[in-house]
Coordinates of C-alpha atoms in Angstrom, one line a residue:
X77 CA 0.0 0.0 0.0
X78 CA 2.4 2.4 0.7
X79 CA 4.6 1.5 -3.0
X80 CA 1.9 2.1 -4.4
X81 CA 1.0 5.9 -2.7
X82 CA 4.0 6.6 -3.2
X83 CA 3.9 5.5 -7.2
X84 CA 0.9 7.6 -7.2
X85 CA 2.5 10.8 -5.9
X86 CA 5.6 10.7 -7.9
X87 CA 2.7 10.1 -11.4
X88 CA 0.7 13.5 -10.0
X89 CA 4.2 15.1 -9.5
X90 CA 5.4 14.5 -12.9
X91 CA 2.2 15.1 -14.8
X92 CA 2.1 18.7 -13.1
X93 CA 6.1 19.9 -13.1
X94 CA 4.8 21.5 -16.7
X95 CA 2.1 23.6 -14.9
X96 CA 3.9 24.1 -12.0
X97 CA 6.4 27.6 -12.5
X98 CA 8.6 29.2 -9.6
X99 CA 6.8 32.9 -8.2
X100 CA 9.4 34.9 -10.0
X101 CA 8.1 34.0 -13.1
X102 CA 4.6 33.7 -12.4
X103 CA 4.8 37.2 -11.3
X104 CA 6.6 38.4 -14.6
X105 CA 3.6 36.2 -16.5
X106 CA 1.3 38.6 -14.5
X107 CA 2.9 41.6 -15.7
X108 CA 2.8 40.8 -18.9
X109 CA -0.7 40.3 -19.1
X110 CA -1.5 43.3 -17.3
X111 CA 0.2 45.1 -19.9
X112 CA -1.3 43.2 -22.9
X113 CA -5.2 43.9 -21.3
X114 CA -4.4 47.9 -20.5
X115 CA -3.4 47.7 -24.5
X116 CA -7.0 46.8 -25.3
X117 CA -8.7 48.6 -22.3
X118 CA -6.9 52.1 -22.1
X119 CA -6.0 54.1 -19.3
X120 CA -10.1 54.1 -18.2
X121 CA -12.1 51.4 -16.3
X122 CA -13.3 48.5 -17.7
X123 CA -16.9 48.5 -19.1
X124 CA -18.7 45.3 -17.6
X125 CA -21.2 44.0 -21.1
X126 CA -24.9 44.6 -20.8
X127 CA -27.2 42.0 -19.3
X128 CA -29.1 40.0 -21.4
X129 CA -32.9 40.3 -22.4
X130 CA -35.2 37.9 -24.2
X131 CA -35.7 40.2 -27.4
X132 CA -31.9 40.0 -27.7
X133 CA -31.7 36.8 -27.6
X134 CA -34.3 36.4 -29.9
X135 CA -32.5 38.3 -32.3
X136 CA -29.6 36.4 -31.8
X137 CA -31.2 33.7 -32.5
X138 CA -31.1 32.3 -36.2
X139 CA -30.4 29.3 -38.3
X140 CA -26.3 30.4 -38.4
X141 CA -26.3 29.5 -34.9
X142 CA -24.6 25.8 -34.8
X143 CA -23.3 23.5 -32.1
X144 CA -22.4 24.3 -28.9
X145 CA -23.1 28.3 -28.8
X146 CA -26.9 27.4 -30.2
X147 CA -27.5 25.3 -27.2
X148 CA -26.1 27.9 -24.8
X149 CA -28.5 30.7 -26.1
X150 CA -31.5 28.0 -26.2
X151 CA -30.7 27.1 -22.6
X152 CA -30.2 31.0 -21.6
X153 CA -33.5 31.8 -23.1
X154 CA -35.4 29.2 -21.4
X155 CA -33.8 30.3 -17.9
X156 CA -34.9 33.9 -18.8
X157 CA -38.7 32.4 -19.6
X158 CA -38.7 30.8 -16.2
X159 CA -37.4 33.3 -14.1
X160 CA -40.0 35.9 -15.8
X161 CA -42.6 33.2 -14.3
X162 CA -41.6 33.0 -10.9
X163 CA -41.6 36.7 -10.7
X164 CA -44.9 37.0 -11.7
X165 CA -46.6 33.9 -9.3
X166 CA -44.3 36.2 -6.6
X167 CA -46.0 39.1 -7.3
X168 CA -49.6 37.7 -7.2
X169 CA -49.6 35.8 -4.1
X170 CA -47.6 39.0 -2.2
X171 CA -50.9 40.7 -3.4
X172 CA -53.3 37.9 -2.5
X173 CA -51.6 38.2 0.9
X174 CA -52.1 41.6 1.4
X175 CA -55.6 41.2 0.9
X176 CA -56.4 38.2 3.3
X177 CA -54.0 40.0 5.7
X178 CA -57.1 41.5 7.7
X179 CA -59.1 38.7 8.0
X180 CA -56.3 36.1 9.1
X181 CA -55.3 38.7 12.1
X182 CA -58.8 39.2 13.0
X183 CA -59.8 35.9 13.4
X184 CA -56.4 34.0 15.5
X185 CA -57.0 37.2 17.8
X186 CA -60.5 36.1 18.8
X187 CA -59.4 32.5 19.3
X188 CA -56.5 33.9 21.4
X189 CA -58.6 35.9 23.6
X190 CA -61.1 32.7 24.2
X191 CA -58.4 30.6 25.2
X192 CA -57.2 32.7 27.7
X193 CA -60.3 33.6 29.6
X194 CA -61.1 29.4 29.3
X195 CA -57.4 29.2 31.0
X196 CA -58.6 32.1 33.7
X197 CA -61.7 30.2 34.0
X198 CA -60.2 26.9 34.5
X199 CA -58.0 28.5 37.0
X200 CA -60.8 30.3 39.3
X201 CA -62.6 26.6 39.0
X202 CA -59.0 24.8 40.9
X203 CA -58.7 27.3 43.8
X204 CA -63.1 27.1 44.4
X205 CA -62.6 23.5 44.3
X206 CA -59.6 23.2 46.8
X207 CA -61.0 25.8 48.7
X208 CA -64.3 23.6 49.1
X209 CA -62.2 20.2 49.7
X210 CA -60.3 22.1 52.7
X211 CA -63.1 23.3 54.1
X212 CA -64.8 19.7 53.8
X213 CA -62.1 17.9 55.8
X214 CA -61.8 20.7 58.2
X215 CA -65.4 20.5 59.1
X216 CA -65.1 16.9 59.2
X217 CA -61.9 17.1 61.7
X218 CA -64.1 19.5 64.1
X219 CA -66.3 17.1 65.4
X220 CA -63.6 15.1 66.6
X221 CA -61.4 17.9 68.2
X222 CA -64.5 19.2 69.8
X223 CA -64.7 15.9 71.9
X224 CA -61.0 15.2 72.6
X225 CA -60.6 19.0 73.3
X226 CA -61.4 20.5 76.3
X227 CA -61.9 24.0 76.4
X228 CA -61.8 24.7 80.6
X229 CA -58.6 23.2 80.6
X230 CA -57.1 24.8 78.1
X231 CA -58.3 28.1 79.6
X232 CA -57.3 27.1 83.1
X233 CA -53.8 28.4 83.3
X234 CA -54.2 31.4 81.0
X235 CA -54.2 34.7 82.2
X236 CA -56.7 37.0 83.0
X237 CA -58.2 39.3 80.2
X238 CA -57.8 43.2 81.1
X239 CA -60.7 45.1 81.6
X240 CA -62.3 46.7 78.5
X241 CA -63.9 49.8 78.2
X242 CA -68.1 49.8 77.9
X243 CA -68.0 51.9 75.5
X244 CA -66.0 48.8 73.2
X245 CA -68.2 46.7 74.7
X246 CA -71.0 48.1 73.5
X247 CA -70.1 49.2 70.0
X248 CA -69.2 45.6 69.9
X249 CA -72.3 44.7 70.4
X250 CA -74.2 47.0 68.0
X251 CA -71.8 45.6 65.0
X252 CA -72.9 42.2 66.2
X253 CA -76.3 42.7 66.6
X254 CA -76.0 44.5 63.4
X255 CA -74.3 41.8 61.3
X256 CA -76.1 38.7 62.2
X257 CA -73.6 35.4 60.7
X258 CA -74.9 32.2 59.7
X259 CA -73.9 28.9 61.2
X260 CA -71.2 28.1 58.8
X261 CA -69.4 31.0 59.5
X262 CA -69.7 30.7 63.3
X263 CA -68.0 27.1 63.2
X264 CA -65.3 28.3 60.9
X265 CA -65.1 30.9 63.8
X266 CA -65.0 28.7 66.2
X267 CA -62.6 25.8 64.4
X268 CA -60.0 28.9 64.0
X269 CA -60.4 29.7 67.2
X270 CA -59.6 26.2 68.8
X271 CA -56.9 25.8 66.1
X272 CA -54.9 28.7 67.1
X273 CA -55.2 27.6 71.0
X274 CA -53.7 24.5 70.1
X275 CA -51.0 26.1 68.2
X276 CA -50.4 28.5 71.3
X277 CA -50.4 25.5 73.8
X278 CA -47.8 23.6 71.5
X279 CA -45.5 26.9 71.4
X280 CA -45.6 27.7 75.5
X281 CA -44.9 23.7 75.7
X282 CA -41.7 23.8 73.6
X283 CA -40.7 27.0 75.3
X284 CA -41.4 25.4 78.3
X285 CA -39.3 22.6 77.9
X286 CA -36.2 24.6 76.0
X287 CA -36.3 26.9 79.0
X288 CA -36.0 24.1 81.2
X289 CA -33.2 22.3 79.5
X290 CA -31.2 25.4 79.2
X291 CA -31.8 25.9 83.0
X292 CA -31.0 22.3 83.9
X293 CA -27.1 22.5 84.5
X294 CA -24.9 20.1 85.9
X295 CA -23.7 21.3 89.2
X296 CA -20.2 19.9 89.3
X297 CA -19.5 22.6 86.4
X298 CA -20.6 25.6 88.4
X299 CA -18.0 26.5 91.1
X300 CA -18.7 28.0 94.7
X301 CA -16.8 31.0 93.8
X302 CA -18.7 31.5 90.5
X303 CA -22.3 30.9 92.9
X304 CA -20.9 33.8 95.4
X305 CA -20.1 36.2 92.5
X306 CA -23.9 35.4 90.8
X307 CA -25.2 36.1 94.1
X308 CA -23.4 39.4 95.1
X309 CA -24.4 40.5 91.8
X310 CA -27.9 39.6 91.5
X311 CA -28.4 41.2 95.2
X312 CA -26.4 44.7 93.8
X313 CA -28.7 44.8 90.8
X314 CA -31.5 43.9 92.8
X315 CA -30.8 47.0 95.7
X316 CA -30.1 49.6 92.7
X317 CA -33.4 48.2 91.1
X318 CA -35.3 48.9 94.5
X319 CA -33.6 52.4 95.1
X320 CA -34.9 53.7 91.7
X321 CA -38.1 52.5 92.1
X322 CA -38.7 53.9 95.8
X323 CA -36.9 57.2 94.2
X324 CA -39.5 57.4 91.2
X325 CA -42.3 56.8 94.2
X326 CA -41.5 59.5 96.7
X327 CA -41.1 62.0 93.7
X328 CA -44.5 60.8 92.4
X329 CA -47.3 63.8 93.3
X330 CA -49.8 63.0 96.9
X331 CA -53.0 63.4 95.0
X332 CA -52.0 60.6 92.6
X333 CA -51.2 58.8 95.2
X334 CA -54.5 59.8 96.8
X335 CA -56.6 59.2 93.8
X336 CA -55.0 55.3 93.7
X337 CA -56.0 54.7 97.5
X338 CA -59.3 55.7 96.7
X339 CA -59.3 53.5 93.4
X340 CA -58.1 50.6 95.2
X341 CA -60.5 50.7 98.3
X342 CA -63.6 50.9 96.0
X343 CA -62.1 47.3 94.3
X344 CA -62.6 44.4 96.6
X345 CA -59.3 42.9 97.7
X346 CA -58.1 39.5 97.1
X347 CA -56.0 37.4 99.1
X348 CA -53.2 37.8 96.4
X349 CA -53.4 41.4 96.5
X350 CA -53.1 41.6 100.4
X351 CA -49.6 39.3 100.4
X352 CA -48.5 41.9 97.9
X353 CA -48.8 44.6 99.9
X354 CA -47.6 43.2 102.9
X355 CA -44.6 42.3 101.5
X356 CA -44.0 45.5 99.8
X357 CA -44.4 47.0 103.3
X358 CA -41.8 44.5 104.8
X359 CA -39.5 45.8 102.0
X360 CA -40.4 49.0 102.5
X361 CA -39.2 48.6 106.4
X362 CA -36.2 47.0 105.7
X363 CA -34.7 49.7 103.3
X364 CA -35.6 52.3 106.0
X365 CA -33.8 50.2 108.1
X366 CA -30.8 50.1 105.7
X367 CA -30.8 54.0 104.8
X368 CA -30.9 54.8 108.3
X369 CA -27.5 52.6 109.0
X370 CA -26.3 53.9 105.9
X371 CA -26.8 57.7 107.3
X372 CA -25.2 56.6 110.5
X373 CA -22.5 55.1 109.6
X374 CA -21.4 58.3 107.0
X375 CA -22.3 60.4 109.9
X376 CA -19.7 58.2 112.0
X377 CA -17.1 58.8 108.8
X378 CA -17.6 62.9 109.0
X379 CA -18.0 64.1 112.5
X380 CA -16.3 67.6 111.7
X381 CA -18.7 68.0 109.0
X382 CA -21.9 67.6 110.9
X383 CA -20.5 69.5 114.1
X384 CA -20.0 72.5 111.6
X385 CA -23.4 72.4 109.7
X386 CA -26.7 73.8 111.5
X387 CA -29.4 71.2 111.8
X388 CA -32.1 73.2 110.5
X389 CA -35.1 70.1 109.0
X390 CA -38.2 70.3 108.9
X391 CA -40.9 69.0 110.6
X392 CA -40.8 64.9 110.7
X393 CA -43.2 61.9 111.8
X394 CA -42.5 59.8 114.7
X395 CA -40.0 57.5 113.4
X396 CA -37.8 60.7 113.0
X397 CA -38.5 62.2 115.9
X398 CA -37.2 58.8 118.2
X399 CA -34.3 58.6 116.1
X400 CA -33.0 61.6 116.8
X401 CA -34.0 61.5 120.4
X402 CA -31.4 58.0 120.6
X403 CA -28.0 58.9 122.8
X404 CA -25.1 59.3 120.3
X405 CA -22.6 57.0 120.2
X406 CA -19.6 56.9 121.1
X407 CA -17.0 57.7 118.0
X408 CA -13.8 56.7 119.0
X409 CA -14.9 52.9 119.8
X410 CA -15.3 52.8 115.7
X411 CA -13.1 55.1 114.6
X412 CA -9.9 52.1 114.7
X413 CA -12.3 50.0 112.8
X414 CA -13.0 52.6 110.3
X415 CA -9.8 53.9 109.6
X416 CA -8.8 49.6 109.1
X417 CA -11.6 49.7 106.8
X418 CA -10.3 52.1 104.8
X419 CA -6.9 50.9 104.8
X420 CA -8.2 47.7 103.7
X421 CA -10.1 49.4 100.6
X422 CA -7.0 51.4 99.9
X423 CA -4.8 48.3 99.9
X424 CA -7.6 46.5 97.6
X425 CA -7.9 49.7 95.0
X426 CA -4.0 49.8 94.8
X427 CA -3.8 45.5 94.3
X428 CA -6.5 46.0 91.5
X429 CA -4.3 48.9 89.5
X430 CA -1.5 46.6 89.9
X431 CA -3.4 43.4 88.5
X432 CA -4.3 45.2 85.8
X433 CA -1.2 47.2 85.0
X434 CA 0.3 43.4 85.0
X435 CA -2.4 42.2 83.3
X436 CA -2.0 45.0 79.9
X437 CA 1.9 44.7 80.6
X438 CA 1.7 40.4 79.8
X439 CA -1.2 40.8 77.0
X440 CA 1.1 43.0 75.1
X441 CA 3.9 40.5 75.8
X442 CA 1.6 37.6 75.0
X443 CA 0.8 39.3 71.8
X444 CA 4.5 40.5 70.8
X445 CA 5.4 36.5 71.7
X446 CA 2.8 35.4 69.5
X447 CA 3.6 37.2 66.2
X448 CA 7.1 36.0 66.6
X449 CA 5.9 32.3 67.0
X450 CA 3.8 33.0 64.1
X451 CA 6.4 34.8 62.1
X452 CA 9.1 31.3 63.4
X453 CA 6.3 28.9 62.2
X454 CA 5.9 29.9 58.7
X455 CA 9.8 29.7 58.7
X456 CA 10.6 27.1 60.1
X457 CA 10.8 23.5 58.2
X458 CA 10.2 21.6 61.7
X459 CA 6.9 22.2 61.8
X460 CA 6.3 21.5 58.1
X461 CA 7.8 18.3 58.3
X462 CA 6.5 17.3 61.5
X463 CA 2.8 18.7 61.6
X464 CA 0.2 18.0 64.6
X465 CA -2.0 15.0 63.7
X466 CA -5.8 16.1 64.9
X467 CA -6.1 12.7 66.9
X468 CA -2.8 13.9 68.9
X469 CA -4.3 17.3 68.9
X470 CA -7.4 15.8 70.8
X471 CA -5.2 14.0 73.4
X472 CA -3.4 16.9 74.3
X473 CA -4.0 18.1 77.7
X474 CA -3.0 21.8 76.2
X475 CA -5.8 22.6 74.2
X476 CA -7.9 21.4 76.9
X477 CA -6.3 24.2 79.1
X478 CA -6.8 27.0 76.5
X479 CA -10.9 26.3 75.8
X480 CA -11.1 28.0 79.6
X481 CA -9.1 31.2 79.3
X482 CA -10.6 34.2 76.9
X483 CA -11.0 33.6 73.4
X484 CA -10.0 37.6 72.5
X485 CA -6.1 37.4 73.7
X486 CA -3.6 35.1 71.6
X487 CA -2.8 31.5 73.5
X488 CA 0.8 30.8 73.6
X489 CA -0.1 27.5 74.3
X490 CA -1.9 26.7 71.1
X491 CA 0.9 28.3 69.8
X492 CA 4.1 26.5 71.5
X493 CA 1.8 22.9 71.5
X494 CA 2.8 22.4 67.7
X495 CA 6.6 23.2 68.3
X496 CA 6.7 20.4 71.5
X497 CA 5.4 18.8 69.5
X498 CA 7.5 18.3 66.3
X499 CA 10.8 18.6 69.0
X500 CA 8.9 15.1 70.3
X501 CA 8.5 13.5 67.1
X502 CA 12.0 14.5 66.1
X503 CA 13.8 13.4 69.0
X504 CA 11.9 10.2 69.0
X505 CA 13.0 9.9 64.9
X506 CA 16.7 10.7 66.6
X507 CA 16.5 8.0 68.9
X508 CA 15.3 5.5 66.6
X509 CA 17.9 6.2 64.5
X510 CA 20.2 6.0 67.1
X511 CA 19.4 2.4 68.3
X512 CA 19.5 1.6 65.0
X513 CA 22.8 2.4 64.4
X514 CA 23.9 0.8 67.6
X515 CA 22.4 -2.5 66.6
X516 CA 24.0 -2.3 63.4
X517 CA 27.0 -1.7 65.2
X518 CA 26.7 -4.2 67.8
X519 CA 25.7 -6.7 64.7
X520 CA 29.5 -6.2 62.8
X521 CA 31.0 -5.9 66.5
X522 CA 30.1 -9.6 66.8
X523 CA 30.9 -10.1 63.2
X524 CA 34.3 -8.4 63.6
X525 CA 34.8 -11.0 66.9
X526 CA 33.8 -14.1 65.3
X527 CA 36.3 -13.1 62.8
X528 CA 39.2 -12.3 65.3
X529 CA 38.2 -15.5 66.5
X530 CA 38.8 -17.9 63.5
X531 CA 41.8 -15.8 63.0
X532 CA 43.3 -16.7 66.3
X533 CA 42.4 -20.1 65.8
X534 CA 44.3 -20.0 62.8
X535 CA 47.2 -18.7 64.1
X536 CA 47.2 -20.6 67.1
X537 CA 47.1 -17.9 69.8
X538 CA 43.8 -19.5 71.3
X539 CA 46.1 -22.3 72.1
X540 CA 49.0 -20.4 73.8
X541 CA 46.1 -18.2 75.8
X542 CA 45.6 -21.6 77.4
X543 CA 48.5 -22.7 78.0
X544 CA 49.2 -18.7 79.7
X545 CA 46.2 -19.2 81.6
X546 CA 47.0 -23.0 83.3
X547 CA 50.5 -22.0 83.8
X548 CA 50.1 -18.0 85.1
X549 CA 52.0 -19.0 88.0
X550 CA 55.0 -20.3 86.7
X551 CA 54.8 -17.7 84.3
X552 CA 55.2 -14.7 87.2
X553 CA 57.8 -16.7 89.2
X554 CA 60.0 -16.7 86.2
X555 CA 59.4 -12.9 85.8
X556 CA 60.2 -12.2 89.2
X557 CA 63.4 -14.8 89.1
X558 CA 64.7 -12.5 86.3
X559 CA 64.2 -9.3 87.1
X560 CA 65.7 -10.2 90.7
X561 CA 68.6 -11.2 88.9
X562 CA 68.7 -8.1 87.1
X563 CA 68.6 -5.9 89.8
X564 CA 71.3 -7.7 91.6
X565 CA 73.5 -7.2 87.9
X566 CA 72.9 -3.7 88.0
X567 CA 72.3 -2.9 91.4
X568 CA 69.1 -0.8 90.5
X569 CA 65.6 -0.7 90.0
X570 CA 63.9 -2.3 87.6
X571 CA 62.9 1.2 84.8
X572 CA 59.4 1.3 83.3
X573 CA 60.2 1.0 80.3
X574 CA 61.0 -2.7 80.3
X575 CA 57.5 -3.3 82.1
X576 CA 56.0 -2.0 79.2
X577 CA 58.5 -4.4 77.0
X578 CA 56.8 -7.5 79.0
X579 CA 53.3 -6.4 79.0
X580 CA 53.8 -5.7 75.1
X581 CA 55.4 -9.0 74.4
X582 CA 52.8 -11.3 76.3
X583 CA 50.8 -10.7 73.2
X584 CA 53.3 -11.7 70.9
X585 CA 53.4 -15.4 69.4
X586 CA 57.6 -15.2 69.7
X587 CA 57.7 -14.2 73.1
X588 CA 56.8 -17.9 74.0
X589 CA 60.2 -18.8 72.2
X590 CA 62.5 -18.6 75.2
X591 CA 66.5 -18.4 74.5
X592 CA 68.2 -16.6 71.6
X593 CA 68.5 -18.2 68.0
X594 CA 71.0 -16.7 66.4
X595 CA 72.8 -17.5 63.2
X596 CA 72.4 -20.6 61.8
X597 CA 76.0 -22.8 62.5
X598 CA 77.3 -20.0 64.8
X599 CA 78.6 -22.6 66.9
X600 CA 81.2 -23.5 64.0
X601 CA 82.4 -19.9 63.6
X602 CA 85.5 -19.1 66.2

């Protein structure tokens, strides 16, 4: 297949080298026939011929006409024929549509308008009949939530309606008197109306029980401390609360107050009502109580003051009148308490600027420590190659420590936690590595002896450590023999250096060889 492509190119090739020219001269070719065409032309535009008609053609028509050139005109004219026909059948149905124009728009536009006011229709008909199907099975539901619902019950722990003008009352009454509704209409009424209550009772249920599970808290995870600080507060907010609202009703105006006294001993009063007031009264007693040991007590803090001032009140009820009447006290048995109390405060207001002069003095440290572990982590390539795993994250003990502090200031614990523990990992990694060198170690250690070994047995120094070993004895008596002998040659002490010489050649395989060779035949020379 491919011989025979190839055969086929080379055959194209060669039949079209004669057609085929290089651009230089195919440019020159162009020339040269621009030239001979502006020869015939002139220097002015070319005139295009005239089109066509079918007069001329039938005047060129004629019995000279042969062969090829008499079909073309033949063919030309009958192309001229037919075109003259289509533009005439054109022409007559654009006019027959311009006539039926009218009619056509006038009629689709009826049938338009019908089928949208049957789709309206058809629409309208839907919602009537769901409307109707509703309100079917809802009046078929209210006979059964009449009997499993129980109206008194309902309306047993609801509160009491407010009192209503007559004048409501009574145009009520007109409009209803007025209107009279039918039956259905009342029991739609009255099907809403027991509808919503059951919607309201399902809502103050759930509310019910989400308040009681947000109040149900475990006690082990409230402190004492946190109780005492809940309490001290409540009771602050609950003395400035009663202070205001004894100040609003002392600046409130006597006939008011008259008018109300009036208002309330024309009502009967209810058992509630008389609890209410007694305690209010008991309350009432006790901050007179409290404002008068109050006044006492800043009376004890400013005697100069009050010695200085004129007492110059008005006229006061008896309460007044047999506190004033009481023996003063005597100052100087408080006075040493006092003063401690204020020491005490001064102490506390001076230990609070310094907590929290310590407090803004280690935030900004915290802070200033926390960019630069941030600024160290995205340097450093411990962390990257030893990140924190979240299953190690959740075992830490760390994290658990931060979730308690305040989540506005920067943790250097979550912050340090990642470098202990990548230092961890990697000193573990070191370790590893270590014992693993140390085995591998150990491994051609007892390699390296195995081979020592099976060298000295094949040198035969196993043998001679034996023989050292059975015969240590004799071995040290000689030693000692000789060096006696030495020292009695010399007359001195035996030097180091030849201790060394013995130690050193104990290990040698000639030292064994007692007695000097010499030459070979020495005995012979005289």
């Amino acid at each position: 297949m491919v011989s025979s492509s190839d055969a086929a190119i080379s055959k194209l090739q060669t039949q079209l080298e004669p057609y085929i020219k290089p651009r230089e001269q195919v440019n020159y070719i162009r020339r040269v026939l621009a030239l001979e065409l502006g020869s015939y032309t002139g220097d002015g535009p070319a005139q295009y011929p005239p089109p066509l008609s079918i007069e001329s053609l039938q005047k060129i028509t004629g019995p000279e006409l042969k062969g090829a050139y008499r079909h073309y005109i033949e063919a030309l004219r009958d192309h001229m024929s037919s075109r003259q026909s289509y533009d005439e059948a054109v022409h007559v149905m654009n006019n027959d549509s311009l006539v039926s124009t009218p009619r056509s728009r006038s009629v689709p536009s009826t049938l338009l308008e019908d089928h949208l006011s049957l789709l309206k229709l058809r629409k309208k008909r839907d919602s009537l009949l769901a409307v109707r199907s509703h309100l079917q099975r809802l009046s078929q539901t209210l006979d059964a939530d009449q009997r499993s619902l129980n109206v008194e019950q309902i309306l047993k722990h609801g509160g009491a309606q407010p009192s209503v003008p007559t004048a409501v009352i009574n145009s009520f009454i007109i409009q209803q008197s007025s209107t009279e509704p039918s039956l259905q209409t009342r029991l739609c009424q009255l099907e809403k109306n027991g509808l919503k209550a059951k919607l309201q009772l399902r809502q103050e249920q759930r509310a019910l029980s989400e308040a009681r599970a947000k109040c149900t808290t475990k006690s082990e995870l409230v402190s004492n401390g946190a109780k005492l600080q809940a309490l001290n507060s409540t009771r602050d907010e609950l003395i400035n609360w009663i202070e205001m609202e004894l100040c609003k009703a002392s600046a409130e105006e006597e006939p008011d107050s008259g008018k109300h006294h009036e208002d309330q001993s024309c009502l009967p009063a209810t058992p509630e009502q008389a609890e209410i007031e007694s305690q209010l009264q008991q309350i009432q007693g006790k901050y007179k109580s409290y404002t008068a040991a109050r006044n006492d007590l800043l009376a004890l803090m400013s005697p100069s003051v009050q010695l200085s001032i004129p007492h110059l009140e008005p006229e006061e009820g008896p309460t007044k009148l047999g506190q004033r009447n009481k023996p003063p006290c005597r100052d100087y048995l408080l006075a040493p308490y006092i003063q401690a109390l204020l020491l005490q405060y001064q102490q506390q207001k001076a230990l609070i600027a310094n907590k929290a002069h310590f407090s803004s003095v280690l935030a900004k440290k915290n802070k200033a420590s926390c960019r630069v572990l941030d600024r160290l982590a995205q340097e450093s390539q411990l962390l990257s190659a030893h990140p924190v795993k979240s299953s190690a994250r959740r075992r830490s003990v760390i994290p658990e420590a931060t979730l308690t502090g305040p989540s506005d200031r920067p943790d250097l614990t979550v912050r340090t936690y990642p470098w202990i523990f990548a230092v961890d990992v990697a000193k573990i990694g070191g370790l590893e590595t270590v014992a693993e060198r140390i085995e591998a170690g150990q491994v051609n250690l007892e390699q390296s002896m195995t081979a020592v070994q099976e060298m000295a047995v094949l040198l035969g120094v196993e043998d001679e450590m034996t023989e050292e070993k059975t015969d240590a004895t004799e071995l040290t008596t000689t030693i000692e023999e000789r060096l006696e002998n030495r020292r009695e040659k010399l007359g001195r002490t035996s030097s180091p250096t030849k201790k060394t010489a013995l130690s050193q050649t104990r290990g040698d395989p000639w030292a064994t060889l007692h007695g000097n060779l010499g030459l070979i035949g020495h005995d012979d020379v005289p």
